[in-house]
Coordinates of C-alpha atoms in Angstrom, one line a residue:
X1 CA 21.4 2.7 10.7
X2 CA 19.5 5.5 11.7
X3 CA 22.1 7.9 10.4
X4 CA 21.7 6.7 7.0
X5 CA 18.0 6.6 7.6
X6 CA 18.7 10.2 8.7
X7 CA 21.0 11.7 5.7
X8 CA 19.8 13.8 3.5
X9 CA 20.2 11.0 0.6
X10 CA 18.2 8.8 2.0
X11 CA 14.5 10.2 0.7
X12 CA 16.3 10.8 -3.0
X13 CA 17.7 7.1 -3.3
X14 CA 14.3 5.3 -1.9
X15 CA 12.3 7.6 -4.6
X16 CA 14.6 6.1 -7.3
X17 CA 14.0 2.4 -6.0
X18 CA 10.6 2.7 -5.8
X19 CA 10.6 4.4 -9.5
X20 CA 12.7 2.1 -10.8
X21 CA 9.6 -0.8 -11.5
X22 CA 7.6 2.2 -13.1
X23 CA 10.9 2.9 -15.0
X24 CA 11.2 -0.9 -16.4
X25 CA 7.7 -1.5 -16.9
X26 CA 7.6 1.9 -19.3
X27 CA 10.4 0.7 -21.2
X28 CA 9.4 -3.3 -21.9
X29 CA 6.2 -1.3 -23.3
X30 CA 7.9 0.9 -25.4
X31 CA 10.6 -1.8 -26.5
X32 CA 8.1 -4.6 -26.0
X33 CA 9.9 -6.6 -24.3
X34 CA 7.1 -7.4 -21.4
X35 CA 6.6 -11.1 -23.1
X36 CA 3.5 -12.8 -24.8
X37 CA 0.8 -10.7 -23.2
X38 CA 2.2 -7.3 -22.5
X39 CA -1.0 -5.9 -21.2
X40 CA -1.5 -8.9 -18.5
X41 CA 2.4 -7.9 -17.7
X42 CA 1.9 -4.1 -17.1
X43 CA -1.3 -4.7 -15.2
X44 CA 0.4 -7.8 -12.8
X45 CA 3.3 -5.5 -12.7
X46 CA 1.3 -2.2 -11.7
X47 CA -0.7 -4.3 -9.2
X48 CA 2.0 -6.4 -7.5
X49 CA 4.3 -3.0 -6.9
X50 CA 0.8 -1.5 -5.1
X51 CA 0.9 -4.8 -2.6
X52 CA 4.5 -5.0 -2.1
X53 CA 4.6 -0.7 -1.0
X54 CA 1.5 -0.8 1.4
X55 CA 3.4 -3.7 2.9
X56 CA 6.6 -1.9 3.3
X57 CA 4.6 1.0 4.1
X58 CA 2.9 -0.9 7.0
X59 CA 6.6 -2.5 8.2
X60 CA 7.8 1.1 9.2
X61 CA 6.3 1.7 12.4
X62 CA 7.2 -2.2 13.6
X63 CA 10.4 -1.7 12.2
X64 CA 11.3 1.5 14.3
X65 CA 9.5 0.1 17.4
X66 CA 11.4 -3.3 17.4
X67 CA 14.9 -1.9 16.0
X68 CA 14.7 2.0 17.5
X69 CA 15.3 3.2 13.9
X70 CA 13.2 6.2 14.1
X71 CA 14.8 7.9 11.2
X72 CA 12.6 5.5 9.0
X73 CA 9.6 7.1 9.4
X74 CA 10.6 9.9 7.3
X75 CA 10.3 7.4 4.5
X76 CA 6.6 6.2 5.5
X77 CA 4.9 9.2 3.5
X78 CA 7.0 8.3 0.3
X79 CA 6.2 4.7 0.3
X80 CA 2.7 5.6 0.5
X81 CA 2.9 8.0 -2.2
X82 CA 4.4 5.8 -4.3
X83 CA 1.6 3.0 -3.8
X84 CA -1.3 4.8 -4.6
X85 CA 1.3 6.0 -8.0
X86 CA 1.3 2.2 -9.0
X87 CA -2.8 2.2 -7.6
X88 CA -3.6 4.7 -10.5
X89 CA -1.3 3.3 -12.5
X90 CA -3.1 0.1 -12.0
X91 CA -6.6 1.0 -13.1
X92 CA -5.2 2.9 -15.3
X93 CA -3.9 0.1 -17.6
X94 CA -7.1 -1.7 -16.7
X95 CA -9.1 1.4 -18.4
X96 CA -7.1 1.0 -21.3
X97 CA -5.7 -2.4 -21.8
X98 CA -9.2 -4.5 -20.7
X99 CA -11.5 -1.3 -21.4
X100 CA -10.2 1.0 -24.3
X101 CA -11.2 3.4 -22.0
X102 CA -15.0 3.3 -22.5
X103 CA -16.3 5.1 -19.8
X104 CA -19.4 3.9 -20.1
X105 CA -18.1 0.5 -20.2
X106 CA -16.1 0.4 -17.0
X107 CA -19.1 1.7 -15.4
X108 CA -21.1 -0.8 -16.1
X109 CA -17.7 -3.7 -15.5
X110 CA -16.9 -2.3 -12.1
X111 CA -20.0 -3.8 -10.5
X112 CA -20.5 -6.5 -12.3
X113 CA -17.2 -8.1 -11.5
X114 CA -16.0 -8.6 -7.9
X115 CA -12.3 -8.1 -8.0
X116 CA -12.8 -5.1 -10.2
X117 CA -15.4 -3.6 -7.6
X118 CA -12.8 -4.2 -4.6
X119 CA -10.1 -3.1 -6.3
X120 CA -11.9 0.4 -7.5
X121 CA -12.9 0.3 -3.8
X122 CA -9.1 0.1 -2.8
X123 CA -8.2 2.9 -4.9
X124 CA -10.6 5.2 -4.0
X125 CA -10.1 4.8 -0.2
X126 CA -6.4 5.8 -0.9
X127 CA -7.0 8.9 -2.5
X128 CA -8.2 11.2 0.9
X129 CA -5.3 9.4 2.1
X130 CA -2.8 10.5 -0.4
X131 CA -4.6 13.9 -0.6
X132 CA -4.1 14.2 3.3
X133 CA -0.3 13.2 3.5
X134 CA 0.9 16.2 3.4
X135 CA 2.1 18.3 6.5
X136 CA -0.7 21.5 6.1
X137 CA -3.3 18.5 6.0
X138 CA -2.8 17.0 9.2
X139 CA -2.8 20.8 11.0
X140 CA -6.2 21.3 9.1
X141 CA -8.1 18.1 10.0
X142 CA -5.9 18.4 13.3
X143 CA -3.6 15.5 14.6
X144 CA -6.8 12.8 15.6
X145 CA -9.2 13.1 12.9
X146 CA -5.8 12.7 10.8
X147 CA -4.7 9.3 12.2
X148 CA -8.3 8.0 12.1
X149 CA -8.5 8.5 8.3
X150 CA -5.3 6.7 7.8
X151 CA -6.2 4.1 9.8
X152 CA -8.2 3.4 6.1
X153 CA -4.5 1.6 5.4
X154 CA -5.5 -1.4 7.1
X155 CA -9.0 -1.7 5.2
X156 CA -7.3 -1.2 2.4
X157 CA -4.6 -3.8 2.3
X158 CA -7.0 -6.1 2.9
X159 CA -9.2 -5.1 0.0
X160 CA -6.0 -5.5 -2.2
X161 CA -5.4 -8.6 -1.1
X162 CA -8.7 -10.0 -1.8
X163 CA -8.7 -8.4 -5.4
X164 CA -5.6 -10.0 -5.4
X165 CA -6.6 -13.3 -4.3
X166 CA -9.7 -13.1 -6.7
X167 CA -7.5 -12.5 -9.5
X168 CA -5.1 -15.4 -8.9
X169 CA -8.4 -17.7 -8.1
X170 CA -9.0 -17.4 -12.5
X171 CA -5.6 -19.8 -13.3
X172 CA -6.0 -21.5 -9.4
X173 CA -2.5 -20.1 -8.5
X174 CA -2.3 -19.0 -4.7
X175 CA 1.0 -19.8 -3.8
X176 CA 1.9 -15.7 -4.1
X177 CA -1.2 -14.8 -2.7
X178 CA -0.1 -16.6 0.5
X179 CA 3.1 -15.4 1.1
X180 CA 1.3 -11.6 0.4
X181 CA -1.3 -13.1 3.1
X182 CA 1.4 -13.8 6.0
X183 CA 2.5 -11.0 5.6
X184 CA -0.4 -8.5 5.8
X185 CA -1.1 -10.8 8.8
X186 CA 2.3 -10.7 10.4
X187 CA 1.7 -6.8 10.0
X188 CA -1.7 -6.3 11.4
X189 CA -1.0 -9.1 14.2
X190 CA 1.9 -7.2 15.2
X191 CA -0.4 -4.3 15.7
X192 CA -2.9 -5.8 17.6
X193 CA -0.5 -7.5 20.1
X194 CA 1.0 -4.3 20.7
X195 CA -2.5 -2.8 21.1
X196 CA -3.0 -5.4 23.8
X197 CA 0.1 -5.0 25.2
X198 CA -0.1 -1.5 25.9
X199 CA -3.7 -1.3 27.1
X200 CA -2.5 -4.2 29.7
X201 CA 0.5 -2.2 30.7
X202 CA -1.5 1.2 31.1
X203 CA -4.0 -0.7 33.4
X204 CA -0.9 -2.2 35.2
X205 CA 0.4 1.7 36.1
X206 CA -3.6 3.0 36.7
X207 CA -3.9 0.1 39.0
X208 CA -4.3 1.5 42.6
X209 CA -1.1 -0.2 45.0
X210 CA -2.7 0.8 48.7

């Protein structure tokens, strides 16, 4: 596995997966075949493609601790790059579709409703972090202040899935906003165990033996 995580294919066929919702949504528009209510479709689509990549995002570094495939963190960058894509994509289609993209409108909208407000929030929390993902960024801000400000990953999943879980609260329909919720927790437990694992085992070797 970590050879095909390794080839030189690898990066060029995950960038076509992760196009390939962008790709179907952009033609049920243009073909308009996205249903009864195309605008609800492309933003659900746009929004549920943001979720599902800071998820898979979040699974690389469990992934390659628990299965050694460290090939697939050369993927991690991608994956984040392509959920802050379906992010702006995302408000995007809400400027348009819910807005007509009245600026002075979604002004005053953001505050005024709360999914909107956290999901604005989300967006604009990943934009130093898509702006810093690149390899002349993390020698600038130097390695620590760089893993600090993507640490921001963790705040904003969370804030994604509470728009989320706002948004489904309208029609009373949580059953996806559970499944999304076990496994943003099975991610961030996973980190904290390992957190306390290590700071137990570093005690363990600093503990004096005489």
């Amino acid at each position: 596995m970590n050879a095909l995580l390794a080839h030189r294919a690898a990066k060029p066929v995950v960038f076509l997966l992760a196009l390939c919702p962008f790709v179907w949504l952009l033609h049920g528009a243009v073909t308009n075949t996205l249903g009864a209510n195309p605008a609800e479709a492309l933003l659900r689509g746009t929004g549920d493609w943001v979720l599902r990549l800071l998820c898979l995002t979040l699974l690389v570094t469990p992934l390659r601790r628990i299965t050694g495939w460290n090939a697939v963190l050369h993927l991690r960058r991608m994956l984040g790059l392509f959920a802050f894509f379906y992010a702006v994509l995302h408000f995007l289609c809400y400027a348009w579709l819910d807005m007509g993209f009245d600026a002075a409108a979604i002004v005053r909208d953001i505050p005024k409703r709360p999914f909107v407000l956290v999901g604005t929030l989300a967006l604009l929390l990943m934009t130093p972090l898509a702006a810093t993902s690149f390899n002349r960024a993390i020698k600038a801000l130097g390695a620590a202040r760089w893993r600090l400000l993507h640490r921001l990953v963790y705040a904003i999943v969370l804030l994604g899935l509470l728009h989320f879980f706002w948004m489904r609260s309208a029609k009373n329909d949580f059953g996806e906003v559970v499944v999304y919720a076990g496994v943003v927790a099975a991610l961030l437990g996973w980190r904290i165990w390992r957190r306390l694992h290590d700071d137990s085992l570093h005690k363990r070797v600093a503990r004096p033996t005489g």
